[in-house]
Amino acid sequence: QQQIEQHVQPNILRIGIYQGSNRSDLLPEIIKGYYDVMLVSYQTLSSEFTKRYDNVEGVQKKSKQESIFDVPFFRIVLDEAHTIRSSRTKAFKAVNVVDA
């Protein structure tokens, strides 16, 4: 967020941060496309993946509740992408389930 704020003029982009226990409260705004940039940590994405999917392949849904994985994104930018270099990690699998 600091890097975006440093390089973009104020009030140009709407930045959402998907974190914390109330993160699902942001979903209606995210789905409507309110935010221009959505920031999500690998840890949060992995946590959502665990809640949403039964198996590690991300195929079988165990929850029908809306989640970040239901939102179609135009583009994903992965900072610190070395975090997901191993295809066996939950973070790697979670990133691969994101609709973009």
N, CA, C and O atoms as a DFTB+ gen file, in Angstrom:
400 C
 N C O
     1  1       0.834      -1.184       0.000
     2  2       0.000       0.000       0.000
     3  2       0.877       1.245       0.000
     4  3       0.582       2.218      -0.695
     5  1       1.950       1.214       0.777
     6  2       2.841       2.370       0.836
     7  2       3.455       2.665      -0.526
     8  3       3.588       3.828      -0.905
     9  1       3.827       1.632      -1.258
    10  2       4.421       1.843      -2.575
    11  2       3.420       2.450      -3.546
    12  3       3.779       3.319      -4.341
    13  1       2.182       2.008      -3.492
    14  2       1.148       2.574      -4.361
    15  2       0.946       4.040      -4.011
    16  3       0.905       4.894      -4.897
    17  1       0.822       4.330      -2.733
    18  2       0.607       5.707      -2.298
    19  2       1.794       6.601      -2.642
    20  3       1.627       7.793      -2.899
    21  1       2.986       6.023      -2.646
    22  2       4.195       6.783      -2.963
    23  2       4.264       7.139      -4.448
    24  3       4.782       8.198      -4.803
    25  1       3.749       6.271      -5.317
    26  2       3.913       6.455      -6.756
    27  2       2.658       6.901      -7.500
    28  3       2.717       7.162      -8.702
    29  1       1.537       6.991      -6.814
    30  2       0.279       7.377      -7.460
    31  2      -0.264       8.626      -6.765
    32  3      -0.209       8.740      -5.540
    33  1      -0.782       9.547      -7.552
    34  2      -1.352      10.765      -6.979
    35  2      -2.499      10.405      -6.031
    36  3      -3.223       9.436      -6.258
    37  1      -2.653      11.191      -4.973
    38  2      -3.730      10.917      -4.008
    39  2      -5.111      10.936      -4.662
    40  3      -5.371      11.712      -5.581
    41  1      -5.972      10.081      -4.175
    42  2      -7.377      10.003      -4.596
    43  2      -7.574       9.591      -6.054
    44  3      -8.628       9.856      -6.631
    45  1      -6.584       8.956      -6.647
    46  2      -6.716       8.456      -8.017
    47  2      -7.236       7.017      -8.002
    48  3      -8.139       6.673      -8.764
    49  1      -6.669       6.185      -7.137
    50  2      -7.057       4.775      -7.046
    51  2      -7.746       4.497      -5.712
    52  3      -7.360       5.033      -4.673
    53  1      -8.759       3.661      -5.763
    54  2      -9.396       3.187      -4.532
    55  2      -8.727       1.864      -4.168
    56  3      -8.787       0.897      -4.927
    57  1      -8.100       1.833      -3.014
    58  2      -7.338       0.669      -2.574
    59  2      -8.086      -0.027      -1.447
    60  3      -8.421       0.589      -0.435
    61  1      -8.344      -1.322      -1.633
    62  2      -8.965      -2.127      -0.594
    63  2      -7.946      -3.088      -0.021
    64  3      -7.101      -3.611      -0.747
    65  1      -8.021      -3.320       1.269
    66  2      -7.117      -4.269       1.919
    67  2      -7.971      -5.391       2.494
    68  3      -8.756      -5.180       3.419
    69  1      -7.808      -6.582       1.935
    70  2      -8.597      -7.750       2.326
    71  2      -7.835      -8.496       3.409
    72  3      -7.005      -9.358       3.123
    73  1      -8.130      -8.149       4.663
    74  2      -7.446      -8.787       5.788
    75  2      -8.303      -8.671       7.034
    76  3      -9.290      -7.935       7.055
    77  1      -7.927      -9.388       8.057
    78  2      -8.610      -9.301       9.337
    79  2      -9.884     -10.122       9.399
    80  3     -10.310     -10.724       8.413
    81  1     -10.474     -10.131      10.570
    82  2     -11.649     -10.974      10.797
    83  2     -12.894     -10.467      10.078
    84  3     -13.828     -11.239       9.864
    85  1     -12.931      -9.210       9.705
    86  2     -14.092      -8.647       9.006
    87  2     -13.875      -8.523       7.498
    88  3     -14.604      -7.792       6.828
    89  1     -12.895      -9.218       6.970
    90  2     -12.578      -9.060       5.546
    91  2     -13.736      -9.429       4.631
    92  3     -13.881      -8.852       3.553
    93  1     -14.555     -10.376       5.042
    94  2     -15.679     -10.776       4.186
    95  2     -16.704      -9.651       4.036
    96  3     -17.512      -9.670       3.107
    97  1     -16.677      -8.672       4.941
    98  2     -17.576      -7.518       4.819
    99  2     -17.269      -6.694       3.570
   100  3     -18.130      -5.965       3.078
   101  1     -16.055      -6.808       3.064
   102  2     -15.660      -6.069       1.855
   103  2     -16.158      -6.724       0.571
   104  3     -16.183      -6.085      -0.481
   105  1     -16.552      -7.984       0.646
   106  2     -16.906      -8.725      -0.571
   107  2     -17.952      -8.046      -1.447
   108  3     -17.762      -7.998      -2.662
   109  1     -19.045      -7.519      -0.901
   110  2     -20.017      -6.862      -1.788
   111  2     -19.402      -5.723      -2.603
   112  3     -19.696      -5.575      -3.789
   113  1     -18.549      -4.918      -1.962
   114  2     -17.892      -3.823      -2.679
   115  2     -16.888      -4.353      -3.697
   116  3     -16.760      -3.807      -4.793
   117  1     -16.178      -5.415      -3.333
   118  2     -15.196      -5.999      -4.257
   119  2     -15.914      -6.556      -5.477
   120  3     -15.490      -6.328      -6.610
   121  1     -16.989      -7.278      -5.250
   122  2     -17.751      -7.887      -6.343
   123  2     -18.311      -6.814      -7.275
   124  3     -18.345      -7.008      -8.490
   125  1     -18.747      -5.694      -6.722
   126  2     -19.284      -4.600      -7.546
   127  2     -18.193      -3.823      -8.279
   128  3     -18.490      -2.954      -9.099
   129  1     -16.933      -4.135      -7.987
   130  2     -15.834      -3.458      -8.666
   131  2     -15.506      -2.090      -8.102
   132  3     -14.957      -1.242      -8.805
   133  1     -15.835      -1.871      -6.851
   134  2     -15.591      -0.573      -6.231
   135  2     -14.103      -0.238      -6.164
   136  3     -13.713       0.909      -6.385
   137  1     -13.278      -1.232      -5.862
   138  2     -11.848      -0.984      -5.676
   139  2     -11.087      -1.133      -6.986
   140  3     -11.367      -2.020      -7.792
   141  1     -10.116      -0.241      -7.179
   142  2      -9.229      -0.332      -8.338
   143  2      -8.086      -1.299      -8.055
   144  3      -7.604      -1.986      -8.956
   145  1      -7.661      -1.346      -6.810
   146  2      -6.562      -2.212      -6.382
   147  2      -7.001      -2.917      -5.107
   148  3      -7.503      -2.291      -4.174
   149  1      -6.803      -4.225      -5.085
   150  2      -7.148      -5.019      -3.906
   151  2      -5.868      -5.667      -3.397
   152  3      -5.205      -6.392      -4.139
   153  1      -5.516      -5.420      -2.154
   154  2      -4.313      -6.004      -1.563
   155  2      -4.705      -7.170      -0.669
   156  3      -5.557      -7.040       0.210
   157  1      -4.068      -8.312      -0.908
   158  2      -4.337      -9.528      -0.140
   159  2      -3.001     -10.215       0.108
   160  3      -2.204     -10.372      -0.817
   161  1      -2.751     -10.622       1.335
   162  2      -1.504     -11.327       1.631
   163  2      -1.625     -12.795       1.220
   164  3      -2.727     -13.328       1.093
   165  1      -0.492     -13.425       1.018
   166  2      -0.493     -14.859       0.718
   167  2      -1.102     -15.637       1.881
   168  3      -1.804     -16.627       1.676
   169  1      -0.832     -15.188       3.087
   170  2      -1.353     -15.871       4.275
   171  2      -2.885     -15.813       4.314
   172  3      -3.540     -16.814       4.607
   173  1      -3.447     -14.647       4.021
   174  2      -4.905     -14.506       4.007
   175  2      -5.511     -15.346       2.898
   176  3      -6.529     -16.007       3.102
   177  1      -4.897     -15.325       1.733
   178  2      -5.399     -16.112       0.606
   179  2      -5.362     -17.602       0.934
   180  3      -6.293     -18.335       0.601
   181  1      -4.294     -18.049       1.583
   182  2      -4.182     -19.455       1.987
   183  2      -5.259     -19.824       2.998
   184  3      -5.832     -20.911       2.937
   185  1      -5.527     -18.927       3.916
   186  2      -6.566     -19.159       4.918
   187  2      -7.939     -19.285       4.258
   188  3      -8.720     -20.169       4.612
   189  1      -8.233     -18.410       3.306
   190  2      -9.498     -18.472       2.573
   191  2      -9.592     -19.773       1.770
   192  3     -10.663     -20.372       1.669
   193  1      -8.481     -20.196       1.210
   194  2      -8.429     -21.434       0.433
   195  2      -8.808     -22.623       1.314
   196  3      -9.587     -23.485       0.906
   197  1      -8.248     -22.662       2.527
   198  2      -8.535     -23.751       3.462
   199  2     -10.009     -23.782       3.840
   200  3     -10.597     -24.857       3.962
   201  1     -10.610     -22.612       4.028
   202  2     -12.032     -22.551       4.376
   203  2     -12.911     -22.985       3.214
   204  3     -13.984     -23.553       3.419
   205  1     -12.464     -22.721       2.012
   206  2     -13.311     -22.892       0.831
   207  2     -13.244     -24.278       0.204
   208  3     -14.255     -24.780      -0.287
   209  1     -12.081     -24.899       0.212
   210  2     -11.893     -26.134      -0.543
   211  2     -11.569     -27.323       0.346
   212  3     -10.831     -27.216       1.326
   213  1     -12.150     -28.469      -0.031
   214  2     -11.916     -29.713       0.696
   215  2     -10.525     -30.275       0.459
   216  3      -9.871     -30.759       1.383
   217  1     -10.086     -30.207      -0.776
   218  2      -8.809     -30.842      -1.094
   219  2      -7.784     -29.813      -1.538
   220  3      -8.120     -28.668      -1.843
   221  1      -6.552     -30.232      -1.568
   222  2      -5.466     -29.311      -1.883
   223  2      -5.406     -28.922      -3.351
   224  3      -4.662     -28.011      -3.712
   225  1      -6.164     -29.584      -4.195
   226  2      -6.158     -29.241      -5.617
   227  2      -7.092     -28.074      -5.916
   228  3      -7.069     -27.531      -7.021
   229  1      -7.900     -27.688      -4.961
   230  2      -8.806     -26.569      -5.173
   231  2      -9.967     -26.918      -6.080
   232  3     -10.482     -26.061      -6.799
   233  1     -10.381     -28.177      -6.048
   234  2     -11.439     -28.625      -6.943
   235  2     -12.781     -28.693      -6.231
   236  3     -13.764     -28.120      -6.701
   237  1     -12.827     -29.377      -5.119
   238  2     -14.105     -29.601      -4.443
   239  2     -14.377     -28.506      -3.422
   240  3     -13.579     -28.270      -2.515
   241  1     -15.495     -27.855      -3.580
   242  2     -15.866     -26.805      -2.639
   243  2     -16.490     -27.427      -1.397
   244  3     -17.314     -28.337      -1.491
   245  1     -16.091     -26.928      -0.236
   246  2     -16.747     -27.385       0.979
   247  2     -17.639     -26.285       1.543
   248  3     -18.447     -26.534       2.438
   249  1     -17.494     -25.086       1.027
   250  2     -18.316     -23.975       1.487
   251  2     -18.931     -23.265       0.293
   252  3     -18.260     -23.019      -0.709
   253  1     -20.200     -22.943       0.405
   254  2     -20.870     -22.220      -0.673
   255  2     -20.915     -20.729      -0.385
   256  3     -21.430     -19.950      -1.187
   257  1     -20.384     -20.339       0.746
   258  2     -20.352     -18.928       1.112
   259  2     -19.422     -18.181       0.153
   260  3     -18.365     -18.688      -0.223
   261  1     -19.827     -16.975      -0.235
   262  2     -18.999     -16.196      -1.155
   263  2     -17.635     -15.925      -0.545
   264  3     -17.491     -15.739       0.664
   265  1     -16.641     -15.908      -1.422
   266  2     -15.285     -15.630      -0.962
   267  2     -14.546     -14.848      -2.039
   268  3     -15.088     -14.567      -3.108
   269  1     -13.340     -14.514      -1.748
   270  2     -12.487     -13.769      -2.682
   271  2     -12.291     -14.555      -3.985
   272  3     -11.983     -13.967      -5.022
   273  1     -12.467     -15.872      -3.933
   274  2     -12.290     -16.712      -5.120
   275  2     -13.456     -16.601      -6.103
   276  3     -13.367     -17.093      -7.227
   277  1     -14.540     -15.961      -5.689
   278  2     -15.697     -15.765      -6.570
   279  2     -15.603     -14.473      -7.375
   280  3     -16.431     -14.221      -8.251
   281  1     -14.615     -13.671      -7.085
   282  2     -14.477     -12.366      -7.727
   283  2     -13.569     -12.482      -8.947
   284  3     -12.431     -12.935      -8.823
   285  1     -14.051     -12.081     -10.122
   286  2     -13.172     -12.077     -11.295
   287  2     -12.299     -10.817     -11.289
   288  3     -12.808      -9.697     -11.252
   289  1     -11.008     -11.016     -11.325
   290  2     -10.062      -9.897     -11.342
   291  2      -9.498      -9.725     -12.746
   292  3      -9.343     -10.697     -13.486
   293  1      -9.197      -8.503     -13.102
   294  2      -8.608      -8.217     -14.409
   295  2      -7.145      -8.648     -14.437
   296  3      -6.673      -9.203     -15.429
   297  1      -6.440      -8.392     -13.356
   298  2      -5.010      -8.685     -13.322
   299  2      -4.594      -8.981     -11.888
   300  3      -5.159      -8.448     -10.933
   301  1      -3.589      -9.846     -11.760
   302  2      -2.997     -10.125     -10.452
   303  2      -1.521      -9.761     -10.532
   304  3      -0.828     -10.132     -11.479
   305  1      -1.056      -9.043      -9.542
   306  2       0.366      -8.731      -9.428
   307  2       0.853      -9.416      -8.163
   308  3       0.329      -9.179      -7.075
   309  1       1.850     -10.260      -8.311
   310  2       2.361     -11.021      -7.174
   311  2       3.675     -10.419      -6.695
   312  3       4.698     -10.517      -7.371
   313  1       3.638      -9.802      -5.535
   314  2       4.849      -9.279      -4.921
   315  2       5.489     -10.432      -4.153
   316  3       4.794     -11.276      -3.587
   317  1       6.795     -10.455      -4.140
   318  2       7.499     -11.537      -3.443
   319  2       7.050     -12.906      -3.965
   320  3       6.746     -13.808      -3.185
   321  1       7.014     -13.043      -5.273
   322  2       6.492     -14.265      -5.901
   323  2       7.288     -15.517      -5.532
   324  3       6.788     -16.630      -5.689
   325  1       8.505     -15.352      -5.051
   326  2       9.270     -16.530      -4.626
   327  2       8.545     -17.273      -3.501
   328  3       8.825     -18.443      -3.243
   329  1       7.626     -16.596      -2.843
   330  2       6.828     -17.214      -1.780
   331  2       6.021     -18.394      -2.302
   332  3       5.729     -19.325      -1.551
   333  1       5.658     -18.365      -3.575
   334  2       4.816     -19.428      -4.135
   335  2       5.557     -20.257      -5.179
   336  3       4.928     -20.839      -6.064
   337  1       6.869     -20.318      -5.088
   338  2       7.630     -21.051      -6.107
   339  2       7.382     -22.562      -6.066
   340  3       7.510     -23.237      -7.087
   341  1       7.032     -23.088      -4.906
   342  2       6.758     -24.521      -4.800
   343  2       5.276     -24.784      -5.035
   344  3       4.419     -24.224      -4.352
   345  1       4.989     -25.633      -6.000
   346  2       3.592     -25.940      -6.336
   347  2       2.905     -26.776      -5.255
   348  3       1.701     -27.021      -5.335
   349  1       3.649     -27.207      -4.261
   350  2       3.063     -28.007      -3.177
   351  2       2.497     -27.149      -2.049
   352  3       1.796     -27.656      -1.174
   353  1       2.799     -25.860      -2.069
   354  2       2.339     -25.017      -0.966
   355  2       0.883     -24.609      -1.136
   356  3       0.362     -24.534      -2.249
   357  1       0.249     -24.352      -0.014
   358  2      -1.143     -23.913      -0.031
   359  2      -1.258     -22.543      -0.706
   360  3      -2.232     -22.269      -1.406
   361  1      -0.264     -21.698      -0.492
   362  2      -0.290     -20.365      -1.109
   363  2      -0.274     -20.477      -2.629
   364  3      -1.001     -19.753      -3.309
   365  1       0.535     -21.364      -3.162
   366  2       0.587     -21.579      -4.614
   367  2      -0.775     -22.024      -5.129
   368  3      -1.275     -21.502      -6.126
   369  1      -1.363     -22.984      -4.449
   370  2      -2.663     -23.514      -4.876
   371  2      -3.752     -22.440      -4.771
   372  3      -4.625     -22.351      -5.633
   373  1      -3.696     -21.637      -3.723
   374  2      -4.686     -20.570      -3.546
   375  2      -4.585     -19.539      -4.666
   376  3      -5.605     -19.111      -5.207
   377  1      -3.382     -19.143      -5.011
   378  2      -3.193     -18.169      -6.094
   379  2      -3.729     -18.724      -7.404
   380  3      -4.293     -17.981      -8.207
   381  1      -3.562     -20.004      -7.625
   382  2      -4.025     -20.615      -8.870
   383  2      -5.540     -20.725      -8.969
   384  3      -6.073     -20.923     -10.061
   385  1      -6.234     -20.602      -7.858
   386  2      -7.694     -20.677      -7.866
   387  2      -8.317     -19.292      -8.099
   388  3      -9.484     -19.193      -8.477
   389  1      -7.547     -18.240      -7.875
   390  2      -8.063     -16.879      -8.077
   391  2      -8.456     -16.710      -9.541
   392  3      -7.713     -17.094     -10.444
   393  1      -9.624     -16.136      -9.759
   394  2     -10.160     -15.929     -11.109
   395  2      -9.587     -14.642     -11.694
   396  3     -10.013     -13.542     -11.343
   397  1      -8.624     -14.795     -12.582
   398  2      -8.021     -13.613     -13.222
   399  2      -7.531     -13.964     -14.608
   400  3      -6.993     -13.106     -15.309
